[in-house]
Short mmCIF file of C-alpha atoms in Angstrom, two decimals:
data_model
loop_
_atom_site.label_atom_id
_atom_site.label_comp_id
_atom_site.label_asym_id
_atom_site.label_seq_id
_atom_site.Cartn_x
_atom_site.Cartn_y
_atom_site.Cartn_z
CA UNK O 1 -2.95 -1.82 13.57
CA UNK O 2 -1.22 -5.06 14.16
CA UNK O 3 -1.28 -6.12 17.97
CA UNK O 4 2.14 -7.48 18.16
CA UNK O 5 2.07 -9.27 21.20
CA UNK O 6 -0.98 -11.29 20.59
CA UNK O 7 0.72 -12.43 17.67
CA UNK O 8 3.57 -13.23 19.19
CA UNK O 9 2.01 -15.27 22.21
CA UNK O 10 1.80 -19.21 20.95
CA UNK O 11 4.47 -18.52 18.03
CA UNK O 12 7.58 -20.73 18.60
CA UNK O 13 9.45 -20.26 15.22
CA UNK O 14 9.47 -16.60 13.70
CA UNK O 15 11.02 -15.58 10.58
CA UNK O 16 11.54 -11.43 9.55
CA UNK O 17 12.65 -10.76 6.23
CA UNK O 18 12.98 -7.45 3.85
CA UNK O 19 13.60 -6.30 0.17
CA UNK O 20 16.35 -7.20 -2.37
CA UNK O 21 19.48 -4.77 -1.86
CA UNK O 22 18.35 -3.68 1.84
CA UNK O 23 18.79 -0.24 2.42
CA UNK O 24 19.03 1.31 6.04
CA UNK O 25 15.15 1.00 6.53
CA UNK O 26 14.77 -2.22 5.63
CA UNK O 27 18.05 -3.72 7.93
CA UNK O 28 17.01 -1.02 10.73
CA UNK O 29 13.76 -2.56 10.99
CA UNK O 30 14.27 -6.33 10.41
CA UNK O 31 16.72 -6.45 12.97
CA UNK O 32 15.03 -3.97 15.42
CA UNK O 33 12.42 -6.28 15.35
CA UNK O 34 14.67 -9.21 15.73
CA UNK O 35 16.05 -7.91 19.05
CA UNK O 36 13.02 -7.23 19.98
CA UNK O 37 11.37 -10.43 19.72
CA UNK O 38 14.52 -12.14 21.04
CA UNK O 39 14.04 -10.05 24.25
CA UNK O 40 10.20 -10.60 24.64
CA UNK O 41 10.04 -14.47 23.84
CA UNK O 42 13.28 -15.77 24.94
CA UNK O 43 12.13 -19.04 24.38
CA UNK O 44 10.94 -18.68 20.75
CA UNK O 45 13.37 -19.10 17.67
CA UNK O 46 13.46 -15.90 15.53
CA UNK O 47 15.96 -15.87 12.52
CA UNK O 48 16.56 -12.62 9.86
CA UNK O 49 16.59 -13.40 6.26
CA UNK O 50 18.45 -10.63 3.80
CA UNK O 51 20.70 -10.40 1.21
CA UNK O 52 24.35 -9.16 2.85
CA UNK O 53 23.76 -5.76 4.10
CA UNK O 54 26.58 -3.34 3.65
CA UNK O 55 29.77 -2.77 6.07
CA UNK O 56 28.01 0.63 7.43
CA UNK O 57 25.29 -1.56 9.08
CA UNK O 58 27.91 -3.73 11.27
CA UNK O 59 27.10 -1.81 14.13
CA UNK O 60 24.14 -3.02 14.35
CA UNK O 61 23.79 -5.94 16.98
CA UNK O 62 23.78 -9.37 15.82
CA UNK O 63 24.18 -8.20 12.22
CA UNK O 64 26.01 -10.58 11.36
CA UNK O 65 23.17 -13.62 12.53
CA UNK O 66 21.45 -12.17 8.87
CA UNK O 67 21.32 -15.16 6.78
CA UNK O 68 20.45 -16.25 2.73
CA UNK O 69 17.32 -17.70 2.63
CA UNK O 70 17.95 -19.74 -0.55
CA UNK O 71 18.49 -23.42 1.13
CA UNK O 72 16.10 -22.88 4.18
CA UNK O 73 13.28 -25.12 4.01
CA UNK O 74 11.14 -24.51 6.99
CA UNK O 75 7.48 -23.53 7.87
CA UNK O 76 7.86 -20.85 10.40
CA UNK O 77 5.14 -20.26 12.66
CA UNK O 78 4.93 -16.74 11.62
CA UNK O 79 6.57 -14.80 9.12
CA UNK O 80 6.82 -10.86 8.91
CA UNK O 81 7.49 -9.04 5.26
CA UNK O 82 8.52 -5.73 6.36
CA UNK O 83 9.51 -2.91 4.04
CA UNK O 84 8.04 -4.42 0.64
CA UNK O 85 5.00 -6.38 -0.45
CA UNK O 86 6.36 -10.60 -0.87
CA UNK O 87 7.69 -10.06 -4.48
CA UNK O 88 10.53 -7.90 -3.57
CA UNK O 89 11.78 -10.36 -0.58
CA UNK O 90 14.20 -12.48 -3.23
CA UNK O 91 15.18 -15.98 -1.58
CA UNK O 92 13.06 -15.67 0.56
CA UNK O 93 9.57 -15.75 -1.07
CA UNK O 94 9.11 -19.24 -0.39
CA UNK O 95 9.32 -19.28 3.28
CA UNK O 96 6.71 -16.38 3.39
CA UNK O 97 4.24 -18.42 0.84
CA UNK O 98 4.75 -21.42 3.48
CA UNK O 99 4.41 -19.70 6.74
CA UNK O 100 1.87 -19.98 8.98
CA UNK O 101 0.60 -16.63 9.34
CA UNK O 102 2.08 -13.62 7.63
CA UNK O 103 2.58 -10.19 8.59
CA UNK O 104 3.24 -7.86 6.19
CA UNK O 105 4.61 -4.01 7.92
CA UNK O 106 5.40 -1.36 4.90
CA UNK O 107 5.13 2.74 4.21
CA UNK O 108 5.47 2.25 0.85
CA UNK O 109 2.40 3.68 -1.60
CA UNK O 110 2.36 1.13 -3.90
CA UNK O 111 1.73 -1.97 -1.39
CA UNK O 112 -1.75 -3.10 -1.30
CA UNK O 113 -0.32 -5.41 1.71
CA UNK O 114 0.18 -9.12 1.05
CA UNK O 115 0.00 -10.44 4.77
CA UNK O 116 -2.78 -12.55 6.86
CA UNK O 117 -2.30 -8.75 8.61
CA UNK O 118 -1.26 -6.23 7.07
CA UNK O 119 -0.11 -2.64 8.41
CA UNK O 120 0.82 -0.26 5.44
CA UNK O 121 0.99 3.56 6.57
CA UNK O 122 1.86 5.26 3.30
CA UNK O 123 2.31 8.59 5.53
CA UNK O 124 4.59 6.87 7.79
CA UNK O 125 8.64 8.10 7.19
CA UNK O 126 9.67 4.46 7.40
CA UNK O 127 9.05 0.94 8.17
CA UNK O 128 11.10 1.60 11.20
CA UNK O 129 9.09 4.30 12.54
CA UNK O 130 5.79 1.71 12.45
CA UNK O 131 7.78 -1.19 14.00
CA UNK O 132 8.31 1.23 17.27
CA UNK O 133 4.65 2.03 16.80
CA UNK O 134 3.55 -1.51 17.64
CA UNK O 135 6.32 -2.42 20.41
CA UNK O 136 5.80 -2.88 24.33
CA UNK O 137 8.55 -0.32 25.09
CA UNK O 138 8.96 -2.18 28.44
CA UNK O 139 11.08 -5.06 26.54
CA UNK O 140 13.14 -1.97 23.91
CA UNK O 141 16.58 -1.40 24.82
CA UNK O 142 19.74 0.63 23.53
CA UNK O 143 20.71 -1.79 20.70
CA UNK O 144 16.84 -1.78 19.05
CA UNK O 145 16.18 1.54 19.35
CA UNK O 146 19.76 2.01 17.92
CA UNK O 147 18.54 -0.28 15.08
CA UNK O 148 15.10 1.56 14.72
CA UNK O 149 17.09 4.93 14.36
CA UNK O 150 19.63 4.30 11.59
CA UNK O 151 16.51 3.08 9.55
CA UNK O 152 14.44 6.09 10.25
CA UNK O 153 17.79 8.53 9.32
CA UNK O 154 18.12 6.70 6.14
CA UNK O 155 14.75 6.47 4.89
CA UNK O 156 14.48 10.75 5.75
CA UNK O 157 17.53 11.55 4.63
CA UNK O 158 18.81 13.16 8.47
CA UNK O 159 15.42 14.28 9.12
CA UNK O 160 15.20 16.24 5.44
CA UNK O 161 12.79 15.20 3.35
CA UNK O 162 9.31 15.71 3.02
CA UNK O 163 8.26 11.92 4.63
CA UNK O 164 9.66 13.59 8.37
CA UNK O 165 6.63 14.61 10.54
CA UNK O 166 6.11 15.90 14.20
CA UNK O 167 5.85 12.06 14.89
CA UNK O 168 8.97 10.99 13.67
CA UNK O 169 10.76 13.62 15.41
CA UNK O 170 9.22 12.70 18.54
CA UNK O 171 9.87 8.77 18.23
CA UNK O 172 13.40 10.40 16.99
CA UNK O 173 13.46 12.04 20.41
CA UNK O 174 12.58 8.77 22.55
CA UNK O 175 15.06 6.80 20.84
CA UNK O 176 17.85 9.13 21.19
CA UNK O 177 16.83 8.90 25.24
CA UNK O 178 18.22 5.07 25.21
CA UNK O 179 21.83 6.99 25.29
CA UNK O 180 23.51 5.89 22.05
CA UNK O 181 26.28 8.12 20.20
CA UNK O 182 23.90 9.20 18.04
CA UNK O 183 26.02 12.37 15.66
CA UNK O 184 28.25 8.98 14.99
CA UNK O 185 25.65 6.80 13.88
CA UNK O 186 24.61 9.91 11.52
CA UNK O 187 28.39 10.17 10.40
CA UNK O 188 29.20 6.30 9.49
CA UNK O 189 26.48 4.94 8.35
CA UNK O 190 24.58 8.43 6.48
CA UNK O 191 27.76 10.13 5.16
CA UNK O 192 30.51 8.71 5.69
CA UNK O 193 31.65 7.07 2.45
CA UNK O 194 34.85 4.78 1.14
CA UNK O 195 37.34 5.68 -1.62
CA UNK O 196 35.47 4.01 -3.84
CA UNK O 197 32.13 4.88 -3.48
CA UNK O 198 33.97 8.73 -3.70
CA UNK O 199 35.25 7.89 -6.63
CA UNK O 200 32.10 6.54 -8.48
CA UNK O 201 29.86 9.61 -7.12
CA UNK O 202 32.81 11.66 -8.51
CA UNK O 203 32.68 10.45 -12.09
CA UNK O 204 28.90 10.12 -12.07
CA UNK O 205 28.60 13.48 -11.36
CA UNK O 206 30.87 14.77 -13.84
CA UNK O 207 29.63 12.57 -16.42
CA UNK O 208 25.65 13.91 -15.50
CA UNK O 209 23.33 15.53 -18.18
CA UNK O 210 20.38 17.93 -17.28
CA UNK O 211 17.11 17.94 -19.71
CA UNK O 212 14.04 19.66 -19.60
CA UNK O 213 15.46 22.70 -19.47
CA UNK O 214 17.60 22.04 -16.72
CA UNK O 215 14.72 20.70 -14.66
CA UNK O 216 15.72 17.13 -14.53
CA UNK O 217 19.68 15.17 -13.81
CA UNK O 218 20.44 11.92 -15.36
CA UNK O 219 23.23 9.96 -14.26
CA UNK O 220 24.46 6.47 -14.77
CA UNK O 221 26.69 3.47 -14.04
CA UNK O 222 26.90 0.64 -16.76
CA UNK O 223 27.75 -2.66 -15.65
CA UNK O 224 31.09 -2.75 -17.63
CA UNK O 225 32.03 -0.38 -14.95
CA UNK O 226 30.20 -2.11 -12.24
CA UNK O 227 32.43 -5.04 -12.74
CA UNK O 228 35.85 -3.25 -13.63
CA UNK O 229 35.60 -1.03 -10.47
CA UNK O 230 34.24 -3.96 -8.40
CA UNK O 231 31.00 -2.25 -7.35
CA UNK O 232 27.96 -3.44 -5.18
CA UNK O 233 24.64 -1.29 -5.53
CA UNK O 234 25.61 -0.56 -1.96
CA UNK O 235 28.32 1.33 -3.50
CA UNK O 236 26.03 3.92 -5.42
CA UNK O 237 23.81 4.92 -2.63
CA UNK O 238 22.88 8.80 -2.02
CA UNK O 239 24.19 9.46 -5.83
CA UNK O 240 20.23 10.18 -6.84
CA UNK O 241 20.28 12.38 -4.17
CA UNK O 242 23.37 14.22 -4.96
CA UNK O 243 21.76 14.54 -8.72
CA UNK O 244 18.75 15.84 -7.16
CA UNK O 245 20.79 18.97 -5.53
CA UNK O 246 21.85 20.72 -8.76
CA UNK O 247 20.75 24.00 -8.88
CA UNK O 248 17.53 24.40 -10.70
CA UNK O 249 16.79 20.50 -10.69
CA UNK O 250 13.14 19.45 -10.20
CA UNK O 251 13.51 15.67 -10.72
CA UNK O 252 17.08 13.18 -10.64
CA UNK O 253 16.95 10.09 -12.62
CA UNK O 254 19.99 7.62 -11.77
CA UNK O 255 20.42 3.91 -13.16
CA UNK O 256 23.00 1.52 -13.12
CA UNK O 257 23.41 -1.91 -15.17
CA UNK O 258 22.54 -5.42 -13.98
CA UNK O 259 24.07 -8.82 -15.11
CA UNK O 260 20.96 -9.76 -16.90
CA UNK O 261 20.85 -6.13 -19.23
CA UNK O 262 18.67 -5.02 -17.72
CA UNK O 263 18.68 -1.30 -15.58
CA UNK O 264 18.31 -0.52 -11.76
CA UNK O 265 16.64 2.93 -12.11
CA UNK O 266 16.22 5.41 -8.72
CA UNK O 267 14.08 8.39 -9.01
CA UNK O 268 14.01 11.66 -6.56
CA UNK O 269 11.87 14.45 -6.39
CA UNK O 270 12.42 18.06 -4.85
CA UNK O 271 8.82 19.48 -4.25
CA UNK O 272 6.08 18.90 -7.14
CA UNK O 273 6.67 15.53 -9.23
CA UNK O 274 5.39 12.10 -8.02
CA UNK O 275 8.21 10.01 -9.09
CA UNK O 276 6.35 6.90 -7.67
CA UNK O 277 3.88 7.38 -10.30
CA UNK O 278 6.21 7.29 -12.66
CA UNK O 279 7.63 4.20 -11.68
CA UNK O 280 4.43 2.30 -11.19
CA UNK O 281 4.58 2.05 -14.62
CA UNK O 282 7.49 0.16 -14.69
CA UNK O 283 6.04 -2.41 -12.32
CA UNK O 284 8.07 -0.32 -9.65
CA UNK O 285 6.88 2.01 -6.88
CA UNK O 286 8.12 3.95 -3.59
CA UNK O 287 6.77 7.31 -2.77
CA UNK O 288 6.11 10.47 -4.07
CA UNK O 289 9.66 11.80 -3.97
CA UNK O 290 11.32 8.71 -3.33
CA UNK O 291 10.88 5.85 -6.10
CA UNK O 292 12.64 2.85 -8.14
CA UNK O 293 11.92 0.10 -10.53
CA UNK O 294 13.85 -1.84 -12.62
CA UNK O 295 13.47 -2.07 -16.33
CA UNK O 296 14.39 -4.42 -18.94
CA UNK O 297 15.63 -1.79 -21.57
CA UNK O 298 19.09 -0.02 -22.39
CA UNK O 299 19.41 3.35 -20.18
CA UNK O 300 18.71 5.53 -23.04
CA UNK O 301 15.81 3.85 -24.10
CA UNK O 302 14.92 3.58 -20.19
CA UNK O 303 15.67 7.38 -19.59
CA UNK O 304 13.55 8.60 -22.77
CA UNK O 305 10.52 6.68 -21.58
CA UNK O 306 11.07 8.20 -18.03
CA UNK O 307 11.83 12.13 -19.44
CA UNK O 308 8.64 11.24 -21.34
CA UNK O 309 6.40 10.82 -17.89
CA UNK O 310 8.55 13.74 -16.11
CA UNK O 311 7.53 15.98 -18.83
CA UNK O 312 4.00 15.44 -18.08
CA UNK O 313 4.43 16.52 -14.59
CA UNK O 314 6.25 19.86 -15.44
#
């Protein structure tokens, strides 16, 4: 385990950073961790570096101090890769490779860990849940464990799926003690959706296909429709899991297109098929009922390779 606060003790300049299109785990715990260092070492500069997370995550404090990493040219005393190994962080890649020392913090299978230190807990439910792991609790307060929760929510689905353990429902429990409105949190930022994003899950689900026998849903957004409904991949989040809830379905396959032609593809499992597995070999990874990768093919190309590998498993 990473000891935090040794660390932390001479660093003066800090950078966090997480994966291209952050979900909840990855803003929950690059800014839980960014609270957190701004209230242990006041006196040390600590900036976020993410792609624009999504309107749900405004209620997050200091949000909005998130910035691009594409024109920053700094060394940063220290720089911590949470959530992915350094080839998922985007713009910011460079400012890890010219760090200091690197930290690297992930629950994600297919990490090897990329950091100076590395602490990868594949049976951890989130990043979020090993960030509280390694904090002094004396400095945590209502905003970071605020932070810390949305991320665990998100990455376990409300506490659902299979990655929840007695731990996580016991940090769960000492984070809900810091006395934020936590059924609304659940509501805005877990189901709560807009007109749009109704709309899209609407017409992906009517437009879905089972295979295998009924054992596997395959949905899809092309980028045509991307553009001409003015859609972020924000927008399309929780779809795989709404594929994964048909009746009868083992495994739920959901892709949508990117500028370049190429596919975003999000896999799901319910209770026997590694899905990760799957999309190792696409270069991707996850865990075993939560996976993506992208792939440089058309969807149905894309989605008979996949059937191919699901098949295998059944």
């Amino acid at each position: 385990m990473v000891n935090l606060s040794k660390e932390l003790e001479n660093a003066k300049t800090i950078a966090i950073s997480g994966h291209i299109r952050p979900d909840g785990d990855c803003i929950g715990s690059v800014m839980g961790l960014f609270l957190y260092i701004k209230n242990s070492k006041p006196d040390a500069t600590v900036r976020a570096f993410l792609e624009e997370p999504a309107d749900i995550f405004d209620c997050i404090k200091e949000v909005e101090e998130i910035e691009n990493a594409e024109n920053v040219d700094e060394e940063f005393d220290i720089f911590f890769c949470l959530d992915c190994d350094k080839t998922r962080l985007g713009a910011a890649e460079h400012l890890f490779d010219a760090a200091k020392t690197t930290i690297n913090i992930d629950h994600h299978v297919s990490n090897p860990g990329c950091g100076d230190y590395n602490y990868i807990v594949p049976k951890a439910s989130s990043t979020c849940e090993l960030i509280f792991d390694l904090l002094d609790k004396k400095y945590i307060d209502k905003d970071i464990a605020m932070a810390l929760y949305i991320g665990i929510i998100h990455d376990t689905g409300v506490m659902q799926y299979s990655n929840t353990s007695p731990k996580t429902l016991r940090i769960v429990a000492d984070l809900v003690e810091y006395g934020f409105d936590f059924p609304r949190l659940i509501d805005e930022t877990f189901y709560e959706k807009s007109l749009l994003q109704t709309q899209i899950s609407a017409k992906v689900m009517a437009d879905c296909k089972l295979f295998l026998d009924g054992k596997v849903a395959f949905g899809k957004v092309d980028y045509e429709t991307m553009q001409s409904m003015g859609l972020k991949s924000y927008d399309l989040d929780g779809i795989v899991n709404q594929l994964r809830l048909i009746k009868g379905v083992e495994a739920s396959v959901f892709m949508y297109g990117l500028e370049n032609g190429d596919n975003k593809v999000s896999l799901r499992s319910r209770s026997y098929v590694d899905v990760a597995k799957i999309c190792q070999n696409f270069k991707g990874g996850g865990h075993v009922r939560a996976a993506g990768c992208t792939v440089s093919m058309d969807a149905g190309s894309a989605l008979k390779e996949i059937l191919k590998l699901i098949e295998e498993q059944i």
